[in-house]
Amino acid sequence: MRIGILSRNPALYSTRRLAQAIWARGHQAQIIDTTAIAVHLGAAATPAGAPQVLTANAVGLASTSPLPPLDAVIPRIGTSVTFYGLAVVRQFETAGVFSAASSDAIARSRDKLHSLQVMAQAGLPIPRTAVVARPEALLAAVQAVGGLPAVVKLIRGTQGRGVLLADHVATIAAMLRRAEELNQQAIIQEYIAEAAGRDLRIIVVGNRPVAAMERHAPPGDFRANLHQGGSAEPVTLDRPTAALAVAAARAHGLAVAGVDVLLSRRGPLLLEVNSSPGLEGIEKTTGVDVAEAIVAYVESAAGRSRRG
């Protein structure tokens, strides 16, 4: 098989590990800069109306060379290129190329509010959450999530950025105004004090959890993201938490996902679901070859897709 990795940076740990796993399993890996792909429509389409070809400046390819036929792609779409990245993934899907994550599933997980709505609709436990469009609704929103302090999150933030713990309504109002200036939206969420700066990151591949770690926030912070200076240790999941992570990934339509879980007095709560989870922290913490598990899934699922 020839498997493409959609990634803007071939030097990233996750990109390199996926490429190594592809080669190790006897396939060909092609790292492709997502933004270098030119999508051809209209006149470039086949008589049947399907897109004809994608061109790209990919690692190992000359500039604007036709992209070799691919059997599957593994999208690693960064937040900053979400819109164009989704268009590229849709184009591969239209051309009949299997994608490890569908464009619709990536879109659902990338928008934090939409993701929470998906999980709530599926009956999955999440922290109390509110979103407001007018300042006069702010106080009621804060009360709805349990009062102060409250967590404020940008809908399209990543790696713990755009997340604030606010002790005053005025602070929340200021962040909402800043979000509006950035053409963003923010959600207000209850603060789970008993979590004490700890959460779980669970990697789900093909409807099973393959690795899990407990992350700890650095002193003075409540965010447990490793990119914010946190630490981590491997953890063995109990059956309910493992099942919850799988259900969250399935609700988004994701076969490969990073699921973040907060442990509260009322049980585990789903924080968010990531369609392009980083591999470095989880692999180095747990010793699990997550990249190999992802490629094995793609190998199997792409084969079923061709036969179907």
Coordinates of C-alpha atoms in Angstrom, one line a residue:
M1 CA 0.0 0.0 0.0
R2 CA 1.0 3.6 -0.5
I3 CA -0.1 5.7 2.5
G4 CA 0.0 9.5 2.5
I5 CA 0.5 11.5 5.7
L6 CA -1.0 14.9 5.5
S7 CA 1.4 17.0 7.6
R8 CA 2.9 20.5 7.2
N9 CA 6.1 19.5 9.0
P10 CA 7.9 16.2 8.2
A11 CA 10.2 16.7 11.2
L12 CA 7.4 16.5 13.7
Y13 CA 7.7 13.5 16.0
S14 CA 4.2 12.2 15.2
T15 CA 4.8 12.5 11.4
R16 CA 8.1 10.7 11.6
R17 CA 6.8 7.9 13.8
L18 CA 3.8 7.3 11.5
A19 CA 6.2 7.2 8.4
Q20 CA 8.5 4.7 10.3
A21 CA 5.5 2.5 11.2
I22 CA 4.2 2.6 7.6
W23 CA 7.6 1.4 6.2
A24 CA 8.0 -1.1 9.0
R25 CA 4.7 -2.8 8.0
G26 CA 5.9 -3.1 4.4
H27 CA 4.1 -0.2 2.9
Q28 CA 5.2 3.0 1.2
A29 CA 5.0 6.3 3.1
Q30 CA 4.4 9.7 1.4
I31 CA 4.6 12.8 3.6
I32 CA 2.5 15.6 2.0
D33 CA 2.3 19.2 3.0
T34 CA -1.4 19.8 3.2
T35 CA -1.3 23.4 2.1
A36 CA 0.8 22.5 -0.9
I37 CA -1.9 20.4 -2.4
A38 CA -3.8 22.1 -5.3
V39 CA -7.4 20.9 -5.5
H40 CA -8.6 20.5 -9.1
L41 CA -12.3 20.9 -9.8
G42 CA -14.6 21.6 -12.7
A43 CA -12.5 21.4 -15.9
A44 CA -10.0 19.1 -14.1
A45 CA -12.8 16.6 -13.2
T46 CA -13.4 13.3 -15.0
P47 CA -16.4 12.9 -17.3
A48 CA -18.3 11.3 -14.4
G49 CA -17.8 14.5 -12.4
A50 CA -15.2 13.2 -9.9
P51 CA -12.0 15.1 -9.3
Q52 CA -9.3 14.0 -11.6
V53 CA -6.0 14.5 -9.7
L54 CA -4.3 16.3 -6.8
T55 CA -1.0 18.0 -7.2
A56 CA 1.4 18.7 -4.4
N57 CA 4.8 19.8 -3.3
A58 CA 5.4 16.7 -1.2
V59 CA 8.6 15.4 0.4
G60 CA 10.3 13.4 -2.4
L61 CA 8.3 15.0 -5.2
A62 CA 9.2 17.8 -7.5
S63 CA 7.2 21.0 -7.1
T64 CA 3.7 20.7 -8.5
S65 CA 4.2 17.1 -9.6
P66 CA 1.2 14.9 -9.9
L67 CA 0.6 13.1 -6.6
P68 CA 1.1 9.3 -7.0
P69 CA -2.1 7.3 -6.5
L70 CA -2.6 6.7 -2.8
D71 CA -4.5 3.8 -1.1
A72 CA -5.0 5.8 2.2
V73 CA -4.2 9.0 3.9
I74 CA -3.6 9.8 7.6
P75 CA -4.7 13.4 8.2
R76 CA -2.6 15.5 10.6
I77 CA -4.5 18.7 10.2
G78 CA -3.3 21.6 12.3
T79 CA -5.8 24.1 13.8
S80 CA -4.4 27.0 11.7
V81 CA -5.2 25.2 8.4
T82 CA -8.4 23.5 9.5
F83 CA -10.6 25.0 6.7
Y84 CA -8.2 24.1 3.8
G85 CA -7.2 20.8 5.4
L86 CA -10.8 19.7 5.5
A87 CA -11.2 20.6 1.8
V88 CA -8.2 18.5 1.0
V89 CA -9.5 15.5 3.0
R90 CA -12.9 15.8 1.3
Q91 CA -11.1 15.8 -2.1
F92 CA -9.3 12.5 -1.2
E93 CA -12.6 11.1 0.0
T94 CA -14.4 12.1 -3.3
A95 CA -11.5 10.4 -5.2
G96 CA -12.2 7.2 -3.3
V97 CA -9.0 7.3 -1.1
F98 CA -9.5 5.9 2.4
S99 CA -8.9 8.5 5.1
A100 CA -8.0 7.5 8.7
A101 CA -10.3 10.3 9.8
S102 CA -13.2 11.6 7.7
S103 CA -13.5 15.3 7.0
D104 CA -16.8 15.4 8.9
A105 CA -15.3 13.7 11.9
I106 CA -12.4 16.1 12.0
A107 CA -14.8 19.1 11.8
R108 CA -16.9 17.8 14.6
S109 CA -13.9 17.3 16.9
R110 CA -12.1 20.6 16.0
D111 CA -15.0 22.8 17.2
K112 CA -15.1 22.4 21.0
L113 CA -18.7 23.5 21.3
H114 CA -19.9 21.2 18.5
S115 CA -17.9 18.3 20.0
L116 CA -19.6 18.8 23.4
Q117 CA -23.0 19.0 21.7
V118 CA -22.3 15.7 19.9
M119 CA -21.3 14.0 23.2
A120 CA -24.3 15.5 25.1
Q121 CA -26.6 14.3 22.4
A122 CA -25.1 10.8 22.7
G123 CA -25.9 10.9 26.4
L124 CA -22.2 11.0 27.4
P125 CA -21.1 12.8 30.6
I126 CA -19.4 16.2 30.1
P127 CA -18.8 19.2 32.4
R128 CA -21.6 21.7 32.7
T129 CA -21.1 24.1 29.8
A130 CA -22.6 27.4 28.6
V131 CA -22.0 29.7 25.6
V132 CA -23.2 33.3 25.5
A133 CA -23.6 35.8 22.6
R134 CA -24.6 38.8 24.7
P135 CA -22.9 40.3 27.8
E136 CA -26.2 40.5 29.7
A137 CA -26.4 36.7 29.6
L138 CA -23.0 36.2 31.2
L139 CA -24.0 36.1 34.8
A140 CA -26.7 33.5 34.2
A141 CA -24.2 31.4 32.2
V142 CA -21.7 31.5 35.1
Q143 CA -24.4 30.4 37.5
A144 CA -25.5 27.6 35.1
V145 CA -22.0 26.0 35.2
G146 CA -21.9 26.2 39.0
G147 CA -20.5 29.7 39.7
L148 CA -17.0 30.9 40.1
P149 CA -14.3 30.0 39.5
A150 CA -15.1 28.9 36.0
V151 CA -13.1 27.8 33.0
V152 CA -13.2 29.8 29.8
K153 CA -12.1 28.1 26.6
L154 CA -11.6 29.3 23.0
I155 CA -13.6 27.0 20.8
R156 CA -10.7 26.4 18.5
G157 CA -7.8 26.4 21.0
T158 CA -5.3 23.5 21.2
Q159 CA -2.6 22.2 23.6
G160 CA -4.0 24.1 26.5
R161 CA -3.8 27.5 24.8
G162 CA -6.8 29.7 24.9
V163 CA -7.9 28.2 28.3
L164 CA -8.3 30.4 31.4
L165 CA -9.5 29.8 34.9
A166 CA -11.5 32.9 35.9
D167 CA -12.3 34.0 39.5
H168 CA -14.3 37.1 38.4
V169 CA -17.1 37.7 35.9
A170 CA -15.2 40.8 34.7
T171 CA -12.3 38.5 33.6
I172 CA -14.7 36.2 31.7
A173 CA -16.2 39.3 30.0
A174 CA -12.8 40.5 29.0
M175 CA -11.8 37.1 27.5
L176 CA -15.1 36.9 25.6
R177 CA -14.4 40.4 24.1
R178 CA -10.9 39.3 23.2
A179 CA -12.3 36.2 21.5
E180 CA -14.7 38.3 19.5
E181 CA -11.8 40.5 18.4
L182 CA -10.0 37.4 17.2
N183 CA -13.2 36.3 15.3
Q184 CA -13.4 33.4 17.8
Q185 CA -16.0 32.1 20.2
A186 CA -15.6 30.9 23.7
I187 CA -17.4 28.5 26.0
I188 CA -17.8 28.7 29.8
Q189 CA -17.4 25.5 31.7
E190 CA -17.6 24.3 35.3
Y191 CA -14.3 24.0 37.2
I192 CA -13.8 20.6 38.7
A193 CA -11.7 21.4 41.7
E194 CA -11.3 17.8 42.9
A195 CA -9.4 16.9 39.7
A196 CA -6.6 19.0 41.2
G197 CA -4.9 19.6 37.8
R198 CA -5.0 16.0 36.7
D199 CA -6.7 14.4 33.7
L200 CA -6.5 11.3 31.5
R201 CA -5.4 11.2 27.8
I202 CA -6.6 8.0 26.2
I203 CA -5.7 7.0 22.6
V204 CA -8.5 5.1 20.9
V205 CA -7.7 3.2 17.7
G206 CA -10.3 1.1 15.9
N207 CA -12.8 1.1 18.8
R208 CA -10.3 0.1 21.5
P209 CA -8.1 2.1 23.8
V210 CA -4.4 1.3 23.0
A211 CA -2.7 3.6 25.5
A212 CA -3.5 5.9 28.4
M213 CA -1.7 8.3 30.7
E214 CA -2.5 10.5 33.6
R215 CA -1.3 14.0 33.1
H216 CA -0.5 16.4 35.9
A217 CA -0.5 20.2 35.7
P218 CA 2.7 22.1 36.7
P219 CA 2.7 23.9 40.0
G220 CA 0.4 26.9 39.9
D221 CA -1.6 25.8 36.8
F222 CA -4.8 23.8 36.4
R223 CA -4.1 22.7 32.8
A224 CA -2.5 19.2 32.6
N225 CA -1.3 19.5 28.9
L226 CA 2.3 18.4 28.5
H227 CA 2.8 21.3 26.1
Q228 CA 2.1 23.6 29.1
G229 CA 4.8 22.0 31.2
G230 CA 2.8 19.2 32.7
S231 CA 4.1 15.7 33.6
A232 CA 2.6 12.3 32.9
E233 CA 2.6 8.7 34.0
P234 CA 1.1 5.5 32.4
V235 CA -2.2 4.4 33.8
T236 CA -4.4 1.3 33.5
L237 CA -8.0 2.1 32.7
D238 CA -10.9 0.6 34.4
R239 CA -13.6 -0.8 32.1
P240 CA -16.1 2.1 32.5
T241 CA -13.5 4.7 31.6
A242 CA -12.2 2.7 28.7
A243 CA -15.7 2.2 27.4
L244 CA -16.4 5.9 27.8
A245 CA -13.4 6.9 25.7
V246 CA -14.4 4.5 22.9
A247 CA -18.0 5.9 23.0
A248 CA -16.7 9.4 22.7
A249 CA -14.6 8.6 19.7
R250 CA -17.5 6.7 18.1
A251 CA -19.9 9.6 18.7
H252 CA -17.6 11.8 16.6
G253 CA -17.2 9.1 13.9
L254 CA -13.4 8.8 14.7
A255 CA -11.6 5.5 14.6
V256 CA -8.4 7.2 15.7
A257 CA -8.7 9.8 18.5
G258 CA -7.2 11.3 21.6
V259 CA -9.8 11.5 24.3
D260 CA -9.3 13.7 27.4
V261 CA -11.2 12.7 30.5
L262 CA -11.5 14.5 33.8
L263 CA -12.1 12.5 37.0
S264 CA -14.8 14.2 39.1
R265 CA -16.9 13.2 42.2
R266 CA -19.8 12.3 39.9
G267 CA -17.5 10.0 37.8
P268 CA -15.4 10.5 34.6
L269 CA -16.3 13.5 32.5
L270 CA -15.3 14.0 28.8
L271 CA -13.3 17.1 28.2
E272 CA -12.6 16.9 24.5
V273 CA -11.8 14.6 21.6
N274 CA -8.8 15.2 19.3
S275 CA -8.7 13.8 15.7
S276 CA -4.9 14.4 15.4
P277 CA -3.5 13.5 18.9
G278 CA 0.2 14.0 19.4
L279 CA 2.1 10.8 19.7
E280 CA 5.3 11.9 21.5
G281 CA 4.0 12.3 25.0
I282 CA 1.8 9.1 25.0
E283 CA 4.5 6.9 23.4
K284 CA 7.3 8.1 25.6
T285 CA 5.2 7.9 28.8
T286 CA 3.6 4.5 28.2
G287 CA 6.1 2.7 25.9
V288 CA 3.2 1.8 23.6
D289 CA 3.8 1.9 19.8
V290 CA 0.7 4.0 19.0
A291 CA 2.0 4.8 15.5
E292 CA 2.1 1.1 14.7
A293 CA -1.5 0.6 16.0
I294 CA -2.7 3.5 13.8
V295 CA -1.0 2.1 10.7
A296 CA -2.3 -1.4 11.4
Y297 CA -5.8 0.0 11.6
V298 CA -5.4 2.0 8.4
E299 CA -4.0 -1.1 6.6
S300 CA -7.0 -3.2 7.7
A301 CA -9.7 -0.6 7.2
A302 CA -8.4 0.5 3.8
G303 CA -8.4 -3.1 2.6
R304 CA -12.0 -3.6 3.7
S305 CA -12.9 -0.3 2.0
R306 CA -11.4 -1.5 -1.3
R307 CA -13.1 -4.9 -1.1
G308 CA -16.4 -3.3 -0.2

